[in-house]
Amino acid sequence: MARRSDHTREELHRLALDAARKITEKDGLRGLKARQIVRDIGYTIGTLYNLFDDLDDLVLQMNGETLDALYEACSSAPMDKDPERNLRALASSYLQFTRTHPKLWNAIFEHKLPNNREMPAWFLDKVARLLLLEEKALAPLFPDGQETQCQHHARVLWTSLFGMASVESADRLPEDETAESLVASLIQIYVAGLRQKAGVPA
Amino acid sequence: MARRSDHTREELHRLALDAARKITEKDGLRGLKARQIVRDIGYTIGTLYNLFDDLDDLVLQMNGETLDALYEACSSAPMDKDPERNLRALASSYLQFTRTHPKLWNAIFEHKLPNNREMPAWFLDKVARLLLLEEKALAPLFPDGQETQCQHHARVLWTSLFGMASVESADRLPEDETAESLVASLIQIYVAGLRQKAGVPA
DNA sequence: AAATTATATTGACCAGTGATCAATTGCAAG
DNA sequence: CTTGCAATTGATCACTGGTCAATATAATTT
């Protein structure tokens, strides 16, 4: 009962996170237990705590990987000079991800550190990185020198998109409404409003 | 060690929910423990389970009361014929509440029932009721017969507002941005877009 | 007033949780 | 071959949500 050399430390790390992801995708963050993870990978509880500080650390890393996957999915959205099309493509990729992995995506926001501890910087960076995509999508609408304006409106659209995905994932949308229909209106109307403000009627 | 008749069943129910609310406001849903509740109200664990099915039941009722309080706060927002002013007033009341009781408000969405059980109807009704306020605020913009349109756009604005409050409450807004600044833009630009679509330039 | 019924309340108890750590073992370097 | 290092174990701890037989009191019946 000691070094088994079945897996390297890195392999074990991977195994544990993969197992945690599978459990979370099925049962949600609430169903994720340390002992279930080690049962699934054929190790014991002590080994898990040799790899991670605690369960919060493990969940944080799992959520970090989810953010990476989400970023990759959103990066694949095509971007050109038409902001509306950019925003629609980005939102579509985003929503496709949140629908394919609803509980995994939810875990990102459900997970709160105890004692009001703040999330580590590397995690916040992964969150912030996503917002840059929205900014990039919206950029064609703003002339040089208005980057601050562009950033502000990207934040408006991004937090709104988050709200819609969130409400949909909580099954709190009526039958005749989807996150897509809400986002479609948001983008269409909001961009029309922005164009008008800039003195460029559609 | 039996019937104490210090409190009626209703009073105990109230005491327990009040204690739970105080704990949640301070430590969040994660810090809410059955034994802490009964310690605070001077009873024992068995009594709590005589009053509630389980902790999920208690949390659900606590969240229901939070939704009631939020509804009351939002109802006080003045409504007239100016949709922008209506929406701003409503959003302001909403954000004031979420800032005064961030952890209590968060508990509404953090709380997930086990085994994918769905929320009871009376709870969903309390959620849906709030949306009607947004509809009422937006209504002056739409002529009779366009209630469906009004409802749709109210949903867009409502889910967006939720997203902004949510991101702010998770402390994921940069220093130079607040939920208020985001909401202000959302309302201004979106309503401008809606007016333009209807052929009524601002 | 006495006996009976009903129920509010207790707290020991259970299974399960996250986390710790001395002991054990196998690997690798000297 | 010996030594030292570190991976792995599982007993152990404090705590959790939840159950339930026992009990003491209030309410009701006789």
Coordinates of C-alpha atoms (C1' of nucleotides) in Angstrom, one line a residue:
Chain A
M1 CA 0.0 0.0 0.0
A2 CA 2.3 2.7 -1.3
R3 CA 3.7 4.0 -4.5
R4 CA 1.9 2.1 -7.2
S5 CA 3.4 3.7 -10.2
D6 CA 0.2 2.9 -12.1
H7 CA 0.1 6.6 -13.0
T8 CA 2.2 9.6 -12.7
R9 CA 1.2 12.5 -10.5
E10 CA 0.0 14.4 -13.6
E11 CA -2.0 11.4 -14.9
L12 CA -3.7 11.1 -11.5
H13 CA -4.5 14.8 -11.5
R14 CA -6.1 14.3 -14.9
L15 CA -8.0 11.2 -13.8
A16 CA -9.4 13.0 -10.8
L17 CA -10.6 16.0 -12.7
D18 CA -12.1 13.9 -15.4
A19 CA -14.0 11.8 -12.9
A20 CA -15.1 15.0 -11.1
R21 CA -16.3 16.4 -14.4
K22 CA -18.4 13.3 -15.2
I23 CA -20.0 13.3 -11.8
T24 CA -20.8 17.0 -12.0
E25 CA -22.3 16.7 -15.5
K26 CA -24.6 14.0 -14.2
D27 CA -25.5 15.0 -10.7
G28 CA -24.5 18.6 -10.4
L29 CA -22.1 20.2 -8.0
R30 CA -24.2 19.1 -5.1
G31 CA -23.7 15.5 -6.1
L32 CA -19.9 15.7 -6.3
K33 CA -18.3 13.9 -3.4
A34 CA -14.6 13.3 -2.7
R35 CA -15.2 9.6 -2.0
Q36 CA -17.1 9.1 -5.3
I37 CA -14.2 10.6 -7.2
V38 CA -11.6 8.3 -5.7
R39 CA -14.0 5.3 -6.0
D40 CA -14.3 6.0 -9.7
I41 CA -10.5 6.2 -10.3
G42 CA -9.6 3.3 -8.1
Y43 CA -7.7 5.2 -5.4
T44 CA -8.3 6.2 -1.8
I45 CA -9.3 9.4 -0.1
G46 CA -5.8 10.2 1.1
T47 CA -4.4 10.2 -2.4
L48 CA -6.9 12.8 -3.5
Y49 CA -5.8 15.1 -0.7
N50 CA -2.2 14.6 -1.8
L51 CA -3.2 16.0 -5.2
F52 CA -5.5 18.9 -4.1
D53 CA -5.6 21.2 -1.1
D54 CA -9.3 20.4 -0.6
L55 CA -12.5 20.0 -2.5
D56 CA -12.7 23.7 -3.2
D57 CA -9.4 23.6 -4.9
L58 CA -10.5 20.6 -7.0
V59 CA -13.7 22.3 -8.0
L60 CA -11.9 25.5 -8.8
Q61 CA -9.6 23.7 -11.2
M62 CA -12.5 21.8 -12.7
N63 CA -14.3 25.1 -13.3
G64 CA -11.1 26.6 -14.7
E65 CA -11.1 23.8 -17.3
T66 CA -14.7 24.4 -18.1
L67 CA -14.0 28.1 -18.7
D68 CA -11.2 27.0 -21.0
A69 CA -13.5 24.8 -23.0
L70 CA -16.1 27.5 -23.1
Y71 CA -13.5 29.9 -24.4
E72 CA -12.4 27.5 -27.1
A73 CA -16.0 27.0 -28.2
C74 CA -16.6 30.7 -28.3
S75 CA -13.3 31.4 -30.1
S76 CA -14.4 29.3 -33.0
A77 CA -17.2 31.8 -33.8
P78 CA -16.4 33.6 -37.0
M79 CA -15.7 37.3 -36.8
D80 CA -15.9 39.9 -39.5
K81 CA -17.0 43.5 -40.0
D82 CA -20.7 43.0 -39.2
P83 CA -21.1 43.4 -35.5
E84 CA -24.6 41.9 -35.4
R85 CA -23.4 38.8 -37.2
N86 CA -20.4 38.6 -34.9
L87 CA -22.5 38.9 -31.8
R88 CA -25.1 36.3 -33.0
A89 CA -22.3 33.9 -33.8
L90 CA -20.7 34.4 -30.4
A91 CA -24.0 34.1 -28.5
S92 CA -24.9 31.0 -30.5
S93 CA -21.6 29.3 -29.6
Y94 CA -22.0 30.3 -26.0
L95 CA -25.5 29.0 -25.7
Q96 CA -24.6 25.8 -27.5
F97 CA -22.0 25.1 -24.8
T98 CA -24.3 26.0 -21.9
R99 CA -26.9 23.6 -23.3
T100 CA -24.5 20.8 -23.9
H101 CA -23.0 21.1 -20.4
P102 CA -25.6 22.8 -18.3
K103 CA -24.5 21.4 -14.9
L104 CA -20.9 21.9 -15.6
W105 CA -21.5 25.5 -16.6
N106 CA -23.7 26.1 -13.6
A107 CA -21.0 24.8 -11.4
I108 CA -18.9 27.8 -12.3
F109 CA -21.3 30.1 -10.6
E110 CA -22.8 27.8 -7.9
H111 CA -19.4 27.3 -6.4
K112 CA -18.7 29.8 -3.6
L113 CA -15.5 29.7 -1.5
P114 CA -16.1 29.6 2.2
N115 CA -15.6 32.6 4.5
N116 CA -16.1 35.0 1.6
R117 CA -12.7 34.1 0.3
E118 CA -12.1 35.7 -3.1
M119 CA -11.5 33.7 -6.3
P120 CA -7.8 33.4 -7.3
A121 CA -6.5 35.7 -10.0
W122 CA -5.9 33.0 -12.5
F123 CA -9.5 32.1 -12.3
L124 CA -10.8 35.7 -12.7
D125 CA -8.5 36.0 -15.7
K126 CA -10.2 33.1 -17.4
V127 CA -13.5 34.8 -16.8
A128 CA -12.3 38.1 -18.1
R129 CA -10.8 36.6 -21.2
L130 CA -14.3 35.6 -22.4
L131 CA -15.5 39.2 -22.2
L132 CA -12.7 40.2 -24.7
L133 CA -14.4 38.1 -27.3
E134 CA -17.6 40.1 -26.9
E135 CA -15.6 43.3 -27.2
K136 CA -13.9 42.1 -30.4
A137 CA -17.3 41.2 -31.9
L138 CA -18.7 44.6 -31.1
A139 CA -15.6 46.6 -32.1
P140 CA -16.6 47.2 -35.8
L141 CA -19.3 49.5 -34.5
F142 CA -16.9 51.9 -32.8
P143 CA -14.3 54.2 -34.4
D144 CA -10.8 54.3 -33.1
G145 CA -10.6 56.2 -29.8
Q146 CA -13.9 54.9 -28.5
E147 CA -12.5 51.7 -27.0
T148 CA -13.9 52.6 -23.6
Q149 CA -17.4 52.9 -25.1
C150 CA -17.0 49.6 -26.9
Q151 CA -15.9 47.9 -23.7
H152 CA -18.8 49.3 -21.8
H153 CA -21.4 48.1 -24.3
A154 CA -19.7 44.8 -24.6
R155 CA -20.2 44.4 -20.8
V156 CA -23.9 45.2 -21.2
L157 CA -24.4 42.6 -23.8
W158 CA -22.2 40.0 -22.1
T159 CA -23.9 40.2 -18.7
S160 CA -27.3 40.1 -20.5
L161 CA -26.3 37.0 -22.4
F162 CA -25.2 35.5 -19.1
G163 CA -28.6 36.3 -17.6
M164 CA -30.4 34.6 -20.4
A165 CA -28.3 31.5 -20.4
S166 CA -28.7 31.4 -16.6
V167 CA -32.5 31.6 -16.6
E168 CA -32.8 29.1 -19.4
S169 CA -30.5 26.6 -17.6
A170 CA -32.6 27.0 -14.5
D171 CA -35.7 26.0 -16.6
R172 CA -37.4 29.3 -15.8
L173 CA -38.3 30.2 -19.3
P174 CA -41.8 29.6 -20.6
E175 CA -42.4 27.1 -23.3
D176 CA -42.7 29.6 -26.1
E177 CA -39.4 31.4 -25.3
T178 CA -35.8 30.3 -25.6
A179 CA -32.5 32.0 -24.8
E180 CA -31.9 32.2 -28.5
S181 CA -35.1 34.2 -29.1
L182 CA -34.2 36.6 -26.2
V183 CA -30.6 37.0 -27.4
A184 CA -31.7 37.6 -31.0
S185 CA -33.9 40.5 -29.9
L186 CA -31.2 41.8 -27.5
I187 CA -28.7 42.0 -30.3
Q188 CA -30.9 43.3 -33.0
I189 CA -32.6 46.0 -30.8
Y190 CA -29.5 47.0 -28.9
V191 CA -27.3 47.4 -32.0
A192 CA -30.0 49.4 -33.7
G193 CA -30.1 51.6 -30.7
L194 CA -26.3 52.0 -30.7
R195 CA -26.3 52.8 -34.4
Q196 CA -29.0 55.4 -34.0
K197 CA -27.1 57.0 -31.1
A198 CA -24.1 57.3 -33.3
G199 CA -26.2 59.0 -36.0
V200 CA -26.0 56.1 -38.4
P201 CA -29.5 54.9 -39.0
A202 CA -29.8 51.2 -40.0
Chain B
M1 CA -38.5 17.3 27.7
A2 CA -41.8 17.6 25.9
R3 CA -44.4 20.2 25.0
R4 CA -43.1 23.5 26.3
S5 CA -45.8 25.8 25.0
D6 CA -43.3 28.6 24.9
H7 CA -44.4 29.1 21.3
T8 CA -47.2 28.0 19.0
R9 CA -46.3 26.0 16.0
E10 CA -46.7 29.1 13.9
E11 CA -44.4 31.1 16.1
L12 CA -41.7 28.4 16.0
H13 CA -42.0 28.3 12.2
R14 CA -41.4 32.0 12.1
L15 CA -38.5 31.8 14.6
A16 CA -36.8 29.2 12.5
L17 CA -37.1 31.0 9.3
D18 CA -35.9 34.3 10.9
A19 CA -32.9 32.5 12.3
A20 CA -32.2 30.9 9.0
R21 CA -32.4 34.2 7.2
K22 CA -30.0 35.9 9.6
I23 CA -27.5 33.1 9.2
T24 CA -27.8 33.1 5.4
E25 CA -27.4 36.9 5.3
K26 CA -24.1 36.6 7.2
D27 CA -22.6 33.3 5.9
G28 CA -24.5 32.5 2.8
L29 CA -26.4 29.3 1.9
R30 CA -23.2 27.3 2.4
G31 CA -23.0 28.4 6.0
L32 CA -26.6 27.5 6.8
K33 CA -26.7 24.4 9.1
A34 CA -29.8 22.9 10.8
R35 CA -28.0 22.7 14.1
Q36 CA -27.1 26.3 14.1
I37 CA -30.7 27.3 13.5
V38 CA -32.0 25.3 16.4
R39 CA -29.1 26.5 18.6
D40 CA -30.1 30.1 17.8
I41 CA -33.8 29.6 18.7
G42 CA -33.2 27.5 21.8
Y43 CA -34.7 24.2 20.5
T44 CA -33.3 20.9 19.4
I45 CA -32.8 19.2 16.0
G46 CA -35.9 17.1 16.3
T47 CA -38.2 20.0 16.7
L48 CA -36.9 21.5 13.4
Y49 CA -37.8 18.3 11.6
N50 CA -41.2 18.5 13.1
L51 CA -41.7 21.8 11.4
F52 CA -40.0 21.2 8.1
D53 CA -39.7 18.1 5.8
D54 CA -36.0 18.7 5.5
L55 CA -33.5 21.5 5.0
D56 CA -34.5 21.9 1.3
D57 CA -38.0 22.6 2.4
L58 CA -36.8 25.2 4.9
V59 CA -34.6 26.9 2.3
L60 CA -37.4 26.9 -0.2
Q61 CA -39.7 28.7 2.2
M62 CA -37.0 31.1 3.2
N63 CA -36.3 31.9 -0.5
G64 CA -40.1 32.3 -1.0
E65 CA -40.1 35.0 1.6
T66 CA -37.1 36.6 0.0
L67 CA -39.0 36.7 -3.3
D68 CA -42.0 38.3 -1.5
A69 CA -39.8 41.0 0.0
L70 CA -38.2 41.6 -3.4
Y71 CA -41.6 41.9 -5.0
E72 CA -42.7 44.3 -2.3
A73 CA -39.6 46.4 -2.9
C74 CA -40.1 46.5 -6.6
S75 CA -43.8 47.2 -6.4
S76 CA -43.0 50.5 -4.7
A77 CA -41.3 51.7 -7.8
P78 CA -43.5 54.5 -9.3
M79 CA -45.0 53.8 -12.8
D80 CA -46.3 56.3 -15.3
K81 CA -46.5 56.7 -19.0
D82 CA -42.7 57.0 -19.6
P83 CA -41.4 53.5 -20.1
E84 CA -37.7 54.5 -19.7
R85 CA -38.4 56.1 -16.3
N86 CA -40.5 53.1 -15.3
L87 CA -37.8 50.7 -16.2
R88 CA -35.1 52.8 -14.5
A89 CA -37.2 53.0 -11.3
L90 CA -37.9 49.3 -11.3
A91 CA -34.2 48.4 -11.9
S92 CA -33.2 50.8 -9.2
S93 CA -35.4 49.1 -6.7
Y94 CA -34.3 45.7 -7.8
L95 CA -30.6 46.6 -7.5
Q96 CA -31.1 48.3 -4.2
F97 CA -32.6 45.1 -2.8
T98 CA -29.9 42.8 -4.2
R99 CA -27.2 45.0 -2.7
T100 CA -28.8 45.2 0.7
H101 CA -29.3 41.4 0.8
P102 CA -26.8 39.9 -1.6
K103 CA -26.4 36.5 0.1
L104 CA -30.1 36.2 0.6
W105 CA -30.8 37.0 -3.0
N106 CA -28.1 34.7 -4.1
A107 CA -29.6 31.9 -2.1
I108 CA -32.6 31.9 -4.4
F109 CA -30.5 30.8 -7.3
E110 CA -27.8 28.8 -5.6
H111 CA -30.3 26.5 -4.1
K112 CA -30.9 23.4 -6.2
L113 CA -33.1 20.6 -5.2
P114 CA -31.5 17.1 -5.3
N115 CA -32.1 14.5 -8.0
N116 CA -33.2 17.2 -10.5
R117 CA -36.4 17.7 -8.6
E118 CA -38.3 20.7 -10.0
M119 CA -39.3 23.7 -7.9
P120 CA -42.9 23.6 -6.6
A121 CA -45.5 25.6 -8.5
W122 CA -46.0 28.2 -5.7
F123 CA -42.3 29.0 -5.9
L124 CA -42.3 29.4 -9.6
D125 CA -45.4 31.7 -9.3
K126 CA -43.5 34.0 -7.0
V127 CA -40.7 34.2 -9.6
A128 CA -43.1 34.8 -12.5
R129 CA -44.9 37.5 -10.6
L130 CA -41.8 39.7 -10.7
L131 CA -41.7 39.6 -14.4
L132 CA -45.1 41.1 -14.6
L133 CA -43.8 44.3 -13.1
E134 CA -41.3 44.6 -15.9
E135 CA -44.1 44.1 -18.4
K136 CA -46.1 46.8 -16.8
A137 CA -43.2 49.2 -16.9
L138 CA -42.7 48.6 -20.6
A139 CA -46.3 48.5 -21.6
P140 CA -46.7 52.3 -22.5
L141 CA -44.4 51.6 -25.4
F142 CA -46.8 49.2 -27.1
P143 CA -50.2 49.8 -28.5
D144 CA -53.1 47.5 -27.6
G145 CA -52.9 44.1 -29.4
Q146 CA -49.1 43.9 -29.1
E147 CA -49.1 42.4 -25.6
T148 CA -47.1 39.4 -26.9
Q149 CA -44.4 41.7 -28.2
C150 CA -44.4 43.6 -24.9
Q151 CA -44.0 40.4 -23.0
H152 CA -41.2 39.2 -25.1
H153 CA -39.1 42.4 -24.7
A154 CA -39.9 42.6 -21.0
R155 CA -38.3 39.1 -20.8
V156 CA -35.3 40.4 -22.6
L157 CA -34.8 43.3 -20.2
W158 CA -35.6 41.2 -17.1
T159 CA -33.2 38.4 -17.8
S160 CA -30.6 41.0 -18.7
L161 CA -31.2 42.8 -15.4
F162 CA -30.8 39.5 -13.6
G163 CA -27.5 38.9 -15.3
M164 CA -26.1 42.3 -14.3
A165 CA -27.2 41.9 -10.7
S166 CA -25.8 38.5 -10.6
V167 CA -22.4 39.5 -12.0
E168 CA -22.2 42.4 -9.6
S169 CA -23.1 40.3 -6.6
A170 CA -20.4 37.8 -7.5
D171 CA -17.9 40.8 -7.5
R172 CA -17.0 40.2 -11.1
L173 CA -17.4 43.7 -12.3
P174 CA -14.4 45.9 -12.7
E175 CA -13.9 48.9 -10.4
D176 CA -15.1 51.5 -13.0
E177 CA -18.4 49.7 -13.7
T178 CA -21.5 49.1 -11.7
A179 CA -24.7 47.2 -12.3
E180 CA -26.4 50.6 -12.4
S181 CA -24.2 51.9 -15.2
L182 CA -24.8 48.7 -17.2
V183 CA -28.6 48.9 -16.6
A184 CA -28.7 52.5 -17.5
S185 CA -27.2 51.8 -20.9
L186 CA -29.3 48.8 -21.4
I187 CA -32.5 50.7 -20.9
Q188 CA -31.6 53.7 -22.8
I189 CA -30.2 52.0 -25.8
Y190 CA -32.8 49.2 -25.9
V191 CA -35.7 51.5 -25.6
A192 CA -34.2 53.7 -28.3
G193 CA -33.9 50.6 -30.5
L194 CA -37.5 49.6 -29.8
R195 CA -38.8 53.1 -30.6
Q196 CA -36.9 53.2 -33.9
K197 CA -38.3 49.8 -34.9
A198 CA -41.8 51.1 -34.3
G199 CA -41.1 54.1 -36.5
V200 CA -41.1 56.5 -33.6
P201 CA -37.7 58.2 -33.5
A202 CA -36.8 59.5 -30.0
Chain C
dA1 C1' -61.0 15.4 39.5
dA2 C1' -59.2 11.4 37.3
dA3 C1' -58.1 9.0 33.4
dT4 C1' -57.1 9.0 28.7
dT5 C1' -55.6 10.6 24.4
dA6 C1' -52.7 13.3 21.5
dT7 C1' -48.6 15.6 20.3
dA8 C1' -44.6 18.6 21.0
dT9 C1' -39.9 17.8 22.3
dT10 C1' -35.9 15.6 23.2
dG11 C1' -31.4 13.6 22.2
dA12 C1' -29.2 9.3 21.3
dC13 C1' -28.3 7.3 17.1
dC14 C1' -27.2 6.4 12.0
dA15 C1' -24.9 6.9 7.6
dG16 C1' -22.4 9.9 5.3
dT17 C1' -19.3 14.0 4.7
dG18 C1' -14.6 16.6 4.2
dA19 C1' -10.2 16.4 6.1
dT20 C1' -5.9 14.7 8.8
dC21 C1' -1.9 12.0 9.5
dA22 C1' 0.9 8.1 11.3
dA23 C1' 2.2 4.0 9.3
dT24 C1' 3.5 1.4 5.4
dT25 C1' 5.4 0.4 1.2
dG26 C1' 7.7 0.8 -3.2
dC27 C1' 10.9 3.5 -6.1
dA28 C1' 15.2 5.7 -7.0
dA29 C1' 19.5 7.6 -5.8
dG30 C1' 24.1 6.8 -3.4
Chain D
dC1 C1' 22.5 -3.2 -0.7
dT2 C1' 21.4 0.4 2.0
dT3 C1' 19.3 4.6 2.6
dG4 C1' 16.1 8.2 2.0
dC5 C1' 12.1 10.0 -0.1
dA6 C1' 7.4 10.2 -1.3
dA7 C1' 3.2 8.0 -2.8
dT8 C1' -0.6 5.5 -0.8
dT9 C1' -3.4 3.7 2.6
dG10 C1' -7.2 3.7 5.9
dA11 C1' -8.2 4.5 10.7
dT12 C1' -9.7 8.5 12.8
dC13 C1' -11.9 13.0 13.8
dA14 C1' -15.4 16.5 14.0
dC15 C1' -19.3 17.5 11.7
dT16 C1' -23.4 17.1 8.7
dG17 C1' -28.5 16.0 7.6
dG18 C1' -32.0 13.1 9.1
dT19 C1' -34.7 9.4 12.1
dC20 C1' -37.3 7.8 15.8
dA21 C1' -38.5 5.6 20.3
dA22 C1' -39.1 7.6 24.7
dT23 C1' -41.1 11.1 27.4
dA24 C1' -43.5 14.9 29.4
dT25 C1' -47.0 17.9 29.0
dA26 C1' -51.4 19.9 27.2
dA27 C1' -56.0 18.9 25.7
dT28 C1' -60.0 16.1 25.9
dT29 C1' -63.1 12.6 27.7
dT30 C1' -65.2 10.2 31.4

